[in-house]
Amino acid sequence: MPMDLDDIEITGIENYPVTSSLAYHGPPGTGKTSKSAARVGTLIRDHGYEMSDVTWVTYRRSLARDTLTRLAEWDVLDPAELENPSEGATRYIGTAHAVANRCASIGEAVVEPWHRGDFCEKRDMPYWTSQPWEDSAGKLLFRVLDYLANANTTPKDKAAVRECPHIDDLREHWQGDLLDAWYDWEDYKAQYNIIDFHEMLKRPLEEGDSPGRPILVVDEYHDVTELMDELFRSWMDEAEIVIAAGDPHQVVNAYDGASPSYFENLDLPTVLLDTTYRVPEEHWALATRMLSDAHTPPTVRRDSRGLVNDINSPLFEHSDENGWVRVPGREEQGSPGWVVDRHGRESTLFLTRTRMQADGIGAALEAAGIPYRSQPELHGWNTEETDIRLAVHNALQKIEGYSPTNFGYGGNKAFSAYTGNNKNPTDVSLQNTEAAGLLEATSAHDLEDTRSDVNDLVDELRDDEEGELTLREFDEHVTKSFWERYTAGANSVSRLNKGPFGTGSSADREIRALKAALNRQEGPISPDSINCHAITIHASKGMEADDVVVYDGVSNRILREIQSNDESRRNEYRTWYVALSRAKKRLHVMRDAFAWTNSIIPTDLQSAAQEAYEQGHVQGDLPGGGSA
């Protein structure tokens, strides 16, 4: 139940009224976004401002939607604005790139991965890799160029090139001229009339474009880059009231050029939010124990108790030739499926240090038939690459049981006599996206039309995402054999045309995940209902869950870096501080899941918590722990 505006304590208001500018230093769970929203809501309700006076920069689109929904619930925003938030009064509430794009009215298309792949291919430079976590000369080249762009410079700046954390990796793969490659890439973009993401930020900075609104809120300021900082400061110069929210200890994008110094150097009075409403005592003790190895943790009060489980995980095994040759089964104690079955009644967040580990967690969830969200390059149920899986799953769930043995099948190819088994085909419709996916995955001899005609129909259906097809309408495009072959739920999967699911091992994995989900799920899956995530710690910024499963372990390379470089060490411990402070109820620390990693989380969690209390970094009695 969301809190009313009047129920939110606006920290710092006694010294800095809502008409003042300030920076909120908000450790995990202290409500920096809620308190920023309360200030904005009060300005609109009580001080004559309107929604059209607000610019609000968020880290991800979902946070922008959440902010708008909250303001609507407080009656300071017309709910009708939520129908098209990119226009009207709310058009400057969104991610940095979205707001900058709307300011400058940028017309060029944004670079896609295939553009970068094509550019590298023309230079005889490898770009694509068989796995998303693998490096190539092309990927590393763009990682360096992106880092320099975020630092608001170019390869002409030799000092910046030397400081780039990716330059040594690039030189191991490629020894070409970096400046020449940069010039060539600029020419390529001009030829195709495309721009990089960072140019969406640079364009309004160069041309002096700004939202021009009196209220400016920038959330997650601790993770901005030099380019972002320069842009935001230019907007601050035109604003009457500025609210910057961040936490210097939660920087997770340092390797992309982010630094807490930009937040710390803001010329704004800083208010510490000193009460965490989410992070339980036990979790806070462990998180600050990790942070104290390289930083001085903040002192924060907690008002809830939680549970820390220290679990020996079953082993994940991977080979370059065969992929994941072993992932823990659902019945194995400590497996991802076991955690969801035992604890994941509300929301579950699986966190790993690397994408390869996150992919292994995803593979285990797939084998257990559990839908999950992932980063775009992985295999979750929320990516463009896996849209076909979700569509076909939902379509097969809906048509299960509608076989000619249960229904009369007249000469007009439509369902006729209903047999009275409580499954009336006239009650069922497929969303256009579901119908399109199922038609694509149907074998050609089960289609009434030619494959070419079906492909045209699929395009039409996808252009009208909101539309539906009844089963009678869908039946016009398939033969009687379709209903004999594809109405058996999971048992129909082996009859599908694999082509739409990709090629080789990738298609095989999609098919296995689809079949396992059909065996487990009892109906269609709504994307909004997927409350399980398998992602890297770096992708968890701003997220929380009732159950958080953190996989202990860093690679040999990361271990060498933190042993030899103080800045890498500080960045690494900030990362684990973020991971260990995401849970609202239960924190599960998984040990020894991946044989190629080295432990980094203290092995005796109770001793770690005790030490944290004795050092005075937290307040209260010694927390209790737990074991699964």
XYZ file of C-alpha atoms in Angstrom, residues 46-572:
527
model
C 1.360 23.776 -1.765
C 3.657 26.207 -3.586
C 2.059 26.952 -6.930
C 4.228 24.750 -9.136
C 2.837 22.360 -11.750
C 3.917 19.072 -13.212
C 5.061 20.959 -16.303
C 7.635 22.704 -14.076
C 9.473 19.453 -13.270
C 12.450 17.742 -14.891
C 13.335 14.420 -13.262
C 16.250 12.290 -14.474
C 16.121 8.620 -13.472
C 18.526 5.737 -13.952
C 16.128 3.413 -15.811
C 12.748 3.740 -17.523
C 10.975 1.605 -14.927
C 11.996 4.072 -12.196
C 10.528 6.920 -14.238
C 7.231 5.007 -14.503
C 7.265 4.291 -10.766
C 7.852 7.964 -9.988
C 4.995 9.085 -12.228
C 2.650 6.487 -10.721
C 3.495 7.705 -7.220
C 2.826 11.334 -8.134
C -0.511 10.319 -9.674
C -1.468 8.464 -6.480
C -0.795 11.698 -4.564
C -3.155 13.611 -6.878
C -0.419 16.008 -7.987
C -0.381 14.483 -11.473
C -3.349 13.855 -13.728
C -3.498 10.045 -14.238
C -4.289 10.711 -17.904
C -0.686 11.867 -18.306
C 0.447 8.266 -17.679
C -1.026 7.169 -21.010
C 1.687 8.957 -22.989
C 4.317 10.159 -20.497
C 6.871 11.079 -23.180
C 4.730 14.068 -24.149
C 2.960 16.870 -22.335
C 3.697 17.831 -18.743
C 5.719 14.673 -18.045
C 7.917 14.707 -21.156
C 11.028 15.625 -19.158
C 10.683 12.794 -16.664
C 12.780 9.841 -17.787
C 16.302 8.581 -18.265
C 19.142 11.006 -18.980
C 19.235 9.970 -22.626
C 15.459 10.273 -23.058
C 15.308 13.734 -21.474
C 18.324 14.943 -23.465
C 16.807 13.588 -26.675
C 13.555 15.463 -26.057
C 15.435 18.665 -25.241
C 17.482 18.651 -28.422
C 14.865 17.027 -30.690
C 17.501 14.640 -32.021
C 16.415 13.146 -35.319
C 19.154 10.619 -36.035
C 18.722 6.945 -35.210
C 20.802 5.483 -32.399
C 23.604 3.007 -33.104
C 22.576 -0.655 -32.931
C 24.984 -3.520 -32.145
C 24.845 -4.660 -35.764
C 26.268 -1.283 -36.834
C 29.300 -1.886 -34.666
C 29.600 -5.441 -35.935
C 29.419 -4.231 -39.535
C 32.028 -1.540 -38.895
C 34.426 -4.088 -37.399
C 33.836 -6.565 -40.205
C 34.813 -3.891 -42.746
C 38.082 -3.446 -40.801
C 38.702 -7.228 -40.558
C 38.313 -6.959 -36.790
C 36.378 -9.681 -34.892
C 33.313 -8.353 -33.096
C 30.690 -11.041 -32.497
C 31.378 -13.766 -29.937
C 29.642 -17.058 -29.281
C 28.873 -16.028 -25.689
C 27.855 -12.563 -24.433
C 30.532 -12.531 -21.735
C 33.399 -13.202 -24.132
C 35.676 -10.389 -25.304
C 36.643 -9.615 -28.873
C 38.851 -6.936 -30.387
C 35.771 -5.092 -31.657
C 33.880 -5.153 -28.362
C 36.950 -3.954 -26.493
C 37.554 -1.199 -29.030
C 34.077 0.195 -28.428
C 34.423 -0.249 -24.683
C 37.458 2.046 -24.830
C 35.752 4.549 -27.150
C 32.631 4.609 -24.953
C 34.746 5.154 -21.835
C 36.499 8.112 -23.455
C 33.180 9.541 -24.620
C 31.772 9.273 -21.087
C 34.875 11.143 -19.904
C 33.937 13.819 -22.469
C 37.146 13.341 -24.436
C 38.564 11.451 -27.435
C 41.591 9.246 -28.229
C 43.511 12.482 -28.850
C 43.734 12.706 -25.058
C 46.643 10.328 -24.426
C 46.429 10.698 -20.641
C 42.775 9.660 -20.673
C 43.609 6.666 -22.889
C 46.246 5.518 -20.397
C 43.722 5.801 -17.544
C 41.051 3.800 -19.371
C 40.596 0.483 -17.480
C 39.976 -1.396 -20.759
C 43.006 -0.266 -22.743
C 45.306 -3.127 -21.678
C 42.655 -5.699 -22.605
C 42.235 -4.065 -26.007
C 45.975 -4.125 -26.656
C 46.054 -7.867 -25.965
C 43.575 -8.366 -28.832
C 44.471 -5.525 -31.188
C 47.470 -3.229 -31.669
C 46.011 -0.860 -34.279
C 45.850 2.937 -34.174
C 43.081 3.976 -31.787
C 42.774 7.505 -33.162
C 42.418 6.233 -36.742
C 39.694 3.828 -35.615
C 37.873 6.692 -33.909
C 37.980 8.846 -37.062
C 36.763 5.900 -39.155
C 33.882 5.310 -36.753
C 32.869 8.972 -36.936
C 32.832 8.696 -40.748
C 30.785 5.490 -40.576
C 28.148 7.112 -38.360
C 27.933 10.112 -40.646
C 27.471 7.827 -43.658
C 24.531 6.016 -42.045
C 23.150 9.089 -40.227
C 23.348 7.440 -36.798
C 24.641 8.603 -33.426
C 26.070 6.928 -30.329
C 24.173 7.030 -27.044
C 26.672 9.463 -25.565
C 25.963 11.877 -28.417
C 22.388 12.116 -27.180
C 23.876 13.716 -24.060
C 26.474 15.779 -25.880
C 24.117 17.356 -28.411
C 22.114 19.490 -25.921
C 25.350 20.359 -24.118
C 26.928 21.647 -27.325
C 23.826 23.478 -28.509
C 22.748 24.864 -25.137
C 19.438 22.986 -25.076
C 17.814 22.332 -21.718
C 14.365 21.447 -20.348
C 14.149 25.016 -19.045
C 11.978 23.982 -16.099
C 12.345 25.487 -12.618
C 12.545 22.159 -10.725
C 15.325 19.671 -11.532
C 15.722 16.276 -9.827
C 18.616 13.954 -10.666
C 18.509 10.547 -9.008
C 21.465 8.156 -8.614
C 23.906 11.058 -9.066
C 26.724 9.003 -7.557
C 26.906 6.928 -10.748
C 27.120 9.731 -13.309
C 30.045 10.152 -15.686
C 31.929 13.359 -16.455
C 29.785 13.942 -19.543
C 26.567 13.509 -17.559
C 27.851 15.731 -14.771
C 28.659 18.549 -17.195
C 25.219 18.264 -18.807
C 23.349 18.193 -15.498
C 25.296 21.152 -14.146
C 24.336 23.172 -17.226
C 20.684 22.372 -16.516
C 21.131 23.243 -12.826
C 22.225 26.750 -13.827
C 18.747 27.340 -15.276
C 16.728 25.735 -12.462
C 15.318 27.417 -9.361
C 15.238 24.284 -7.209
C 17.662 21.360 -7.563
C 17.431 17.979 -5.816
C 20.321 15.554 -6.355
C 20.055 12.126 -4.750
C 22.880 9.617 -4.461
C 25.169 7.517 -2.296
C 28.943 7.689 -2.908
C 29.274 4.109 -1.655
C 26.926 2.632 -4.269
C 28.932 3.359 -7.429
C 28.689 0.314 -9.714
C 29.642 1.838 -13.073
C 33.208 2.910 -12.330
C 34.514 0.897 -15.290
C 32.300 3.009 -17.538
C 33.758 6.213 -16.117
C 31.382 6.898 -13.218
C 32.827 8.401 -10.044
C 31.361 9.387 -6.660
C 33.385 12.598 -6.841
C 30.779 14.231 -9.087
C 28.143 13.831 -6.381
C 30.523 14.784 -3.600
C 31.611 17.971 -5.406
C 28.125 19.348 -6.000
C 27.740 22.871 -4.646
C 24.638 21.876 -2.675
C 24.001 21.387 1.050
C 24.012 17.640 1.768
C 21.483 15.892 4.012
C 22.267 12.348 5.193
C 19.279 10.005 5.278
C 20.136 8.023 8.375
C 17.316 5.464 8.637
C 17.001 2.506 6.288
C 13.447 1.273 5.876
C 14.386 -1.765 3.816
C 17.718 -3.268 4.825
C 17.403 -5.457 7.957
C 19.986 -5.303 10.730
C 21.710 -8.540 9.801
C 22.077 -7.591 6.151
C 23.330 -4.132 7.004
C 26.006 -5.594 9.274
C 27.347 -7.825 6.517
C 27.133 -5.140 3.801
C 29.005 -2.583 5.892
C 31.567 -5.195 6.907
C 32.351 -5.649 3.211
C 32.452 -1.894 2.639
C 34.748 -1.257 5.608
C 37.562 -3.169 3.923
C 38.073 -0.149 1.667
C 35.792 2.634 2.943
C 34.245 4.126 6.069
C 30.613 2.985 6.065
C 27.833 5.398 7.006
C 26.051 5.058 10.332
C 22.424 4.218 9.681
C 19.546 3.138 11.924
C 17.488 0.087 11.054
C 14.022 -0.824 12.238
C 13.642 -4.416 11.024
C 15.153 -7.850 11.452
C 16.071 -10.154 8.631
C 17.726 -13.478 7.993
C 21.089 -14.403 6.496
C 21.447 -17.912 5.118
C 24.941 -19.203 4.374
C 24.552 -22.068 1.892
C 26.937 -24.402 0.072
C 25.647 -24.296 -3.485
C 25.541 -27.258 -5.849
C 28.148 -26.931 -8.575
C 27.649 -25.277 -11.971
C 29.863 -26.647 -14.758
C 30.527 -25.059 -18.144
C 32.621 -26.029 -21.151
C 33.547 -23.955 -24.184
C 32.331 -26.725 -26.491
C 29.046 -27.718 -24.861
C 27.959 -24.747 -22.769
C 26.408 -25.506 -19.389
C 27.075 -29.200 -19.004
C 25.672 -29.170 -15.471
C 23.293 -26.834 -13.688
C 21.772 -27.722 -10.309
C 18.360 -29.344 -10.541
C 15.259 -28.016 -8.893
C 15.310 -30.681 -6.173
C 18.924 -30.026 -5.114
C 19.245 -28.000 -1.920
C 20.638 -24.566 -2.718
C 19.795 -24.666 -6.433
C 18.027 -21.651 -7.981
C 14.858 -23.689 -8.443
C 15.001 -24.886 -4.831
C 15.380 -21.302 -3.571
C 12.358 -20.106 -5.572
C 10.242 -23.083 -4.464
C 11.207 -22.660 -0.817
C 11.427 -18.877 -0.441
C 10.461 -17.081 -3.628
C 6.778 -16.529 -2.986
C 7.077 -12.791 -3.571
C 10.217 -11.576 -5.367
C 13.636 -13.147 -5.843
C 16.837 -11.534 -7.067
C 19.839 -13.710 -8.022
C 23.069 -11.688 -8.160
C 26.461 -12.689 -9.553
C 29.685 -10.840 -10.244
C 29.878 -11.782 -13.937
C 27.482 -12.295 -16.843
C 28.734 -15.839 -17.305
C 27.631 -16.734 -13.778
C 24.293 -14.969 -14.270
C 23.786 -16.993 -17.441
C 24.368 -20.185 -15.464
C 21.732 -19.159 -12.910
C 19.390 -18.440 -15.805
C 20.031 -21.874 -17.305
C 19.142 -23.506 -13.978
C 15.938 -21.473 -13.707
C 15.032 -22.448 -17.268
C 15.537 -26.127 -16.462
C 13.187 -25.674 -13.493
C 10.559 -24.026 -15.704
C 10.785 -20.695 -13.864
C 10.373 -17.471 -15.894
C 12.951 -14.829 -14.988
C 14.264 -11.472 -16.117
C 17.860 -10.919 -17.165
C 20.129 -8.391 -18.799
C 19.378 -7.908 -22.501
C 22.293 -10.003 -23.759
C 21.317 -13.032 -21.655
C 18.359 -15.444 -21.945
C 15.636 -14.091 -19.647
C 11.967 -13.862 -20.558
C 12.165 -10.079 -20.994
C 14.545 -9.634 -23.931
C 13.809 -9.011 -27.595
C 15.623 -12.227 -28.459
C 13.288 -14.281 -26.240
C 9.996 -12.581 -27.143
C 9.203 -15.572 -29.359
C 9.545 -17.915 -26.383
C 7.037 -15.960 -24.307
C 4.590 -15.612 -27.196
C 4.650 -19.301 -28.118
C 4.439 -20.363 -24.472
C 1.299 -18.310 -23.918
C -0.280 -19.441 -27.182
C 0.339 -23.141 -26.448
C -1.063 -22.676 -22.931
C -4.247 -21.176 -24.361
C -4.870 -23.790 -27.052
C -4.007 -26.841 -24.920
C -6.873 -29.311 -25.107
C -8.508 -27.846 -28.206
C -7.898 -30.882 -30.373
C -10.299 -32.328 -32.974
C -10.918 -35.256 -30.618
C -12.627 -32.855 -28.208
C -14.409 -30.633 -30.710
C -16.310 -31.156 -33.874
C -14.314 -29.959 -36.868
C -16.689 -28.985 -39.659
C -16.107 -28.853 -43.361
C -15.636 -25.101 -43.156
C -12.484 -25.718 -41.131
C -13.945 -24.002 -38.093
C -14.736 -25.442 -34.698
C -18.314 -26.605 -34.715
C -20.049 -28.748 -32.112
C -18.853 -27.993 -28.612
C -18.543 -31.219 -26.617
C -19.229 -29.659 -23.240
C -15.934 -30.306 -21.444
C -15.763 -26.757 -20.045
C -13.358 -25.641 -22.779
C -15.363 -23.611 -25.230
C -13.176 -22.360 -28.117
C -15.414 -19.320 -28.579
C -14.154 -18.071 -25.197
C -10.485 -18.051 -26.209
C -8.488 -15.437 -28.096
C -4.797 -15.118 -28.869
C -3.118 -11.752 -28.613
C -1.732 -10.743 -31.994
C 1.840 -11.181 -30.755
C 0.992 -14.690 -29.514
C -0.683 -15.622 -32.786
C 2.279 -14.252 -34.747
C 4.804 -16.232 -32.685
C 2.824 -19.450 -32.945
C 2.391 -19.102 -36.712
C 6.123 -18.541 -37.114
C 6.854 -21.661 -35.062
C 4.316 -23.840 -36.897
C 5.688 -26.298 -39.430
C 4.872 -25.408 -43.028
C 2.711 -28.498 -43.685
C 0.398 -27.457 -40.835
C -0.276 -24.044 -42.396
C -3.189 -23.343 -44.699
C -1.272 -20.542 -46.436
C 2.173 -20.415 -48.005
C 5.068 -19.544 -45.719
C 5.474 -16.264 -47.596
C 1.834 -15.305 -46.987
C 2.134 -16.308 -43.340
C 5.212 -14.140 -42.937
C 3.242 -11.175 -44.298
C 0.440 -11.951 -41.856
C 2.928 -12.181 -38.978
C 4.230 -8.696 -39.817
C 0.673 -7.335 -39.868
C -0.131 -8.915 -36.513
C 2.995 -7.505 -34.892
C 2.206 -4.038 -36.228
C -1.077 -4.218 -34.286
C 0.158 -5.364 -30.871
C -3.103 -4.527 -29.104
C -5.261 -6.699 -31.369
C -6.550 -10.259 -30.853
C -7.528 -13.277 -32.938
C -10.240 -15.676 -31.850
C -9.464 -19.353 -32.296
C -11.953 -19.431 -35.175
C -10.091 -16.579 -36.875
C -6.731 -18.225 -36.212
C -8.095 -21.480 -37.654
C -8.410 -19.840 -41.059
C -4.600 -19.927 -41.385
C -3.890 -23.501 -40.259
C -4.943 -27.002 -41.181
C -6.722 -29.661 -39.152
C -3.314 -31.271 -38.529
C -2.287 -28.157 -36.595
C -4.935 -28.838 -33.957
C -3.876 -32.470 -33.780
C -0.196 -31.631 -33.291
C -0.044 -28.417 -31.218
C -2.753 -28.724 -28.565
C -0.859 -31.018 -26.182
C 0.991 -28.354 -24.185
C 4.592 -29.324 -23.421
C 4.262 -32.426 -25.575
C 3.745 -30.208 -28.619
C 7.114 -28.466 -28.324
C 9.070 -31.146 -30.188
C 6.803 -30.582 -33.218
C 7.570 -26.876 -33.509
C 9.652 -25.334 -36.261
C 12.861 -24.303 -34.442
C 13.810 -21.642 -36.979
C 12.273 -18.649 -35.166
C 14.134 -19.593 -31.965
C 17.584 -19.043 -33.457
C 20.214 -21.532 -34.563
C 22.263 -24.339 -33.094
C 22.681 -24.565 -29.338
C 20.850 -21.269 -28.797
C 17.679 -22.631 -30.424
C 18.000 -25.882 -28.473
C 18.199 -23.904 -25.229
C 15.123 -21.863 -26.131
C 13.153 -25.007 -26.885
C 14.198 -26.676 -23.620
C 13.231 -23.575 -21.636
C 9.861 -23.429 -23.389
C 9.073 -27.068 -22.678
C 10.104 -26.849 -19.012
C 7.962 -23.748 -18.495
C 4.925 -25.403 -20.103
C 5.368 -28.344 -17.745
C 5.512 -26.066 -14.681
C 3.274 -23.088 -15.418
C -0.492 -23.430 -15.227
C -1.360 -20.684 -17.689
C -0.039 -17.807 -19.791
C 2.750 -15.666 -18.347
C 2.269 -11.929 -18.038
C 5.578 -10.043 -18.365
C 4.543 -7.893 -15.399
C 4.100 -11.002 -13.236
C 7.713 -12.181 -13.583
C 9.231 -11.361 -10.193
C 12.447 -13.367 -10.474
C 15.704 -11.835 -11.778
C 19.067 -13.390 -12.644
C 21.501 -10.541 -13.267
C 24.940 -9.231 -12.401
C 25.462 -7.046 -9.350
C 26.186 -4.105 -11.650
C 22.723 -4.423 -13.210
C 20.978 -4.444 -9.810
C 21.375 -0.718 -9.211
C 18.228 0.657 -7.589
C 16.633 -2.795 -7.251
C 15.363 -4.714 -4.237
C 13.604 -8.011 -3.522
C 12.225 -9.996 -0.623
C 14.785 -12.742 -1.254
C 18.232 -11.913 -2.613
C 20.649 -14.696 -3.513
C 24.246 -13.477 -3.768
C 26.798 -15.840 -5.321
C 30.117 -15.368 -3.563
C 33.144 -15.292 -5.818
C 35.366 -13.202 -8.072
C 37.508 -14.321 -10.985
C 41.281 -14.710 -10.760
C 41.641 -11.549 -12.803
C 39.478 -9.452 -10.482
C 41.354 -10.894 -7.506
C 44.685 -9.812 -9.021
C 43.309 -6.325 -9.704
C 42.061 -5.707 -6.181
C 45.294 -7.058 -4.711
C 47.461 -4.749 -6.816
C 45.347 -1.614 -7.324
C 43.744 0.418 -4.531
C 41.180 2.055 -6.802
C 40.070 -1.341 -8.130
C 39.814 -2.566 -4.555
C 37.601 0.360 -3.541
C 35.384 -0.121 -6.587
C 35.059 -3.850 -5.917
